Amino acid sequence: IMKIGIGNDHAAVDMKNEISEYLKEKGYEVVNYGTDSNESCDYPVYGEKVGEAVAHGDVDLGILICGTGVGISLAANIRAVVCSEPYTAKLSRQHNNTNILAFGARVIGIETAKMIVDEWLNAEFMGGKHERRVNMLMDIEKRKIHGDK
């Protein structure tokens, strides 16, 4: 069973809960790293938690949701992609082997979010000419997370 870490700030509690249930219905295990409170909080805390969980292999993939998806994705900083439509989500997996998906609860509705999640989860890394560049990204990831040279 694929394990997906999900994180969010106060702007995205409802969407996080809906996406979590949607993923569970599809058979994924979901680990909640986000807030369950609508009280104002700091999105970097939750982006970093999911980023660390993905980097250390505690979860297979991550999904982050804040107002726009941008701030929380910056905190994750590991092959994260912000998507407001399904096509970019699909190509980000096929070409960039993204391991964290982010989107904005104030930008898209729940049905669009579900389509984005589906396209992202169903896409597979194509390798080939994309392999070298993704390996470069992974080298950056190792240096930042693990202190490797």
Short mmCIF file of C-alpha atoms in Angstrom, two decimals, residues 50-142:
data_model
loop_
_atom_site.label_atom_id
_atom_site.label_comp_id
_atom_site.label_asym_id
_atom_site.label_seq_id
_atom_site.Cartn_x
_atom_site.Cartn_y
_atom_site.Cartn_z
CA VAL A 50 6.03 16.44 4.81
CA GLY A 51 9.30 17.21 3.01
CA GLU A 52 11.27 15.48 5.76
CA ALA A 53 8.89 12.49 5.79
CA VAL A 54 9.34 12.02 2.02
CA ALA A 55 13.10 12.55 2.15
CA HIS A 56 13.54 10.02 4.95
CA GLY A 57 11.21 7.43 3.40
CA ASP A 58 8.57 7.58 6.14
CA VAL A 59 6.03 8.09 3.34
CA ASP A 60 6.23 7.38 -0.40
CA LEU A 61 4.83 10.70 -1.63
CA GLY A 62 3.51 13.94 -0.19
CA ILE A 63 0.59 16.29 -0.81
CA LEU A 64 0.61 19.85 0.54
CA ILE A 65 -2.23 22.35 0.61
CA CYS A 66 -2.25 25.97 1.75
CA GLY A 67 -3.96 29.07 0.34
CA THR A 68 -2.15 28.93 -3.02
CA GLY A 69 0.10 25.88 -2.60
CA VAL A 70 3.17 28.02 -3.19
CA GLY A 71 4.38 28.83 0.32
CA ILE A 72 3.95 25.34 1.66
CA SER A 73 5.73 23.83 -1.36
CA LEU A 74 8.71 26.14 -0.83
CA ALA A 75 9.06 24.81 2.71
CA ALA A 76 9.11 21.21 1.43
CA ASN A 77 11.85 21.99 -1.10
CA ILE A 78 12.12 18.44 -2.49
CA ARG A 79 10.94 17.91 -6.06
CA ALA A 80 7.68 19.61 -5.10
CA VAL A 81 5.31 20.93 -7.77
CA VAL A 82 2.47 23.41 -7.42
CA CYS A 83 -0.43 22.60 -9.75
CA SER A 84 -3.73 24.28 -10.49
CA GLU A 85 -4.62 21.91 -13.32
CA PRO A 86 -4.11 18.20 -14.07
CA TYR A 87 -1.80 18.41 -17.11
CA THR A 88 1.11 19.94 -15.22
CA ALA A 89 0.64 17.41 -12.42
CA LYS A 90 0.89 14.53 -14.90
CA LEU A 91 3.95 15.90 -16.70
CA SER A 92 5.67 16.75 -13.43
CA ARG A 93 5.66 13.05 -12.56
CA GLN A 94 6.52 11.86 -16.08
CA HIS A 95 9.38 14.31 -16.69
CA ASN A 96 10.52 15.48 -13.24
CA ASN A 97 9.62 12.51 -11.03
CA THR A 98 8.07 14.90 -8.51
CA ASN A 99 7.49 13.43 -5.08
CA ILE A 100 5.40 16.21 -3.53
CA LEU A 101 2.25 17.74 -5.00
CA ALA A 102 0.95 21.09 -3.77
CA PHE A 103 -2.15 23.11 -4.61
CA GLY A 104 -4.17 25.95 -3.22
CA ALA A 105 -7.46 25.65 -1.36
CA ARG A 106 -8.13 29.30 -2.27
CA VAL A 107 -7.27 28.70 -5.94
CA ILE A 108 -9.05 25.50 -6.99
CA GLY A 109 -12.16 23.60 -5.98
CA ILE A 110 -12.30 20.10 -4.56
CA GLU A 111 -13.22 18.36 -7.85
CA THR A 112 -10.28 19.99 -9.64
CA ALA A 113 -8.07 18.99 -6.71
CA LYS A 114 -9.21 15.37 -7.08
CA MET A 115 -8.47 15.41 -10.82
CA ILE A 116 -5.00 16.83 -10.15
CA VAL A 117 -4.32 14.18 -7.49
CA ASP A 118 -5.49 11.40 -9.83
CA GLU A 119 -3.35 12.55 -12.77
CA TRP A 120 -0.33 12.94 -10.49
CA LEU A 121 -0.69 9.58 -8.77
CA ASN A 122 -1.45 7.68 -11.99
CA ALA A 123 1.48 9.10 -13.96
CA GLU A 124 4.81 7.28 -13.99
CA PHE A 125 8.31 8.65 -14.43
CA MET A 126 9.40 8.15 -18.04
CA GLY A 127 13.15 8.04 -17.39
CA GLY A 128 15.13 8.21 -20.61
CA LYS A 129 16.28 11.74 -21.43
CA HIS A 130 14.71 12.97 -18.17
CA GLU A 131 16.80 10.66 -15.97
CA ARG A 132 19.97 12.80 -15.98
CA ARG A 133 18.14 15.94 -14.89
CA VAL A 134 16.18 14.18 -12.17
CA ASN A 135 19.43 12.66 -10.91
CA MET A 136 20.80 16.20 -10.68
CA LEU A 137 17.75 17.19 -8.62
CA MET A 138 18.23 14.18 -6.38
CA ASP A 139 21.88 15.14 -5.85
CA ILE A 140 20.74 18.60 -4.72
CA GLU A 141 18.18 16.95 -2.43
CA LYS A 142 20.85 14.74 -0.84
#
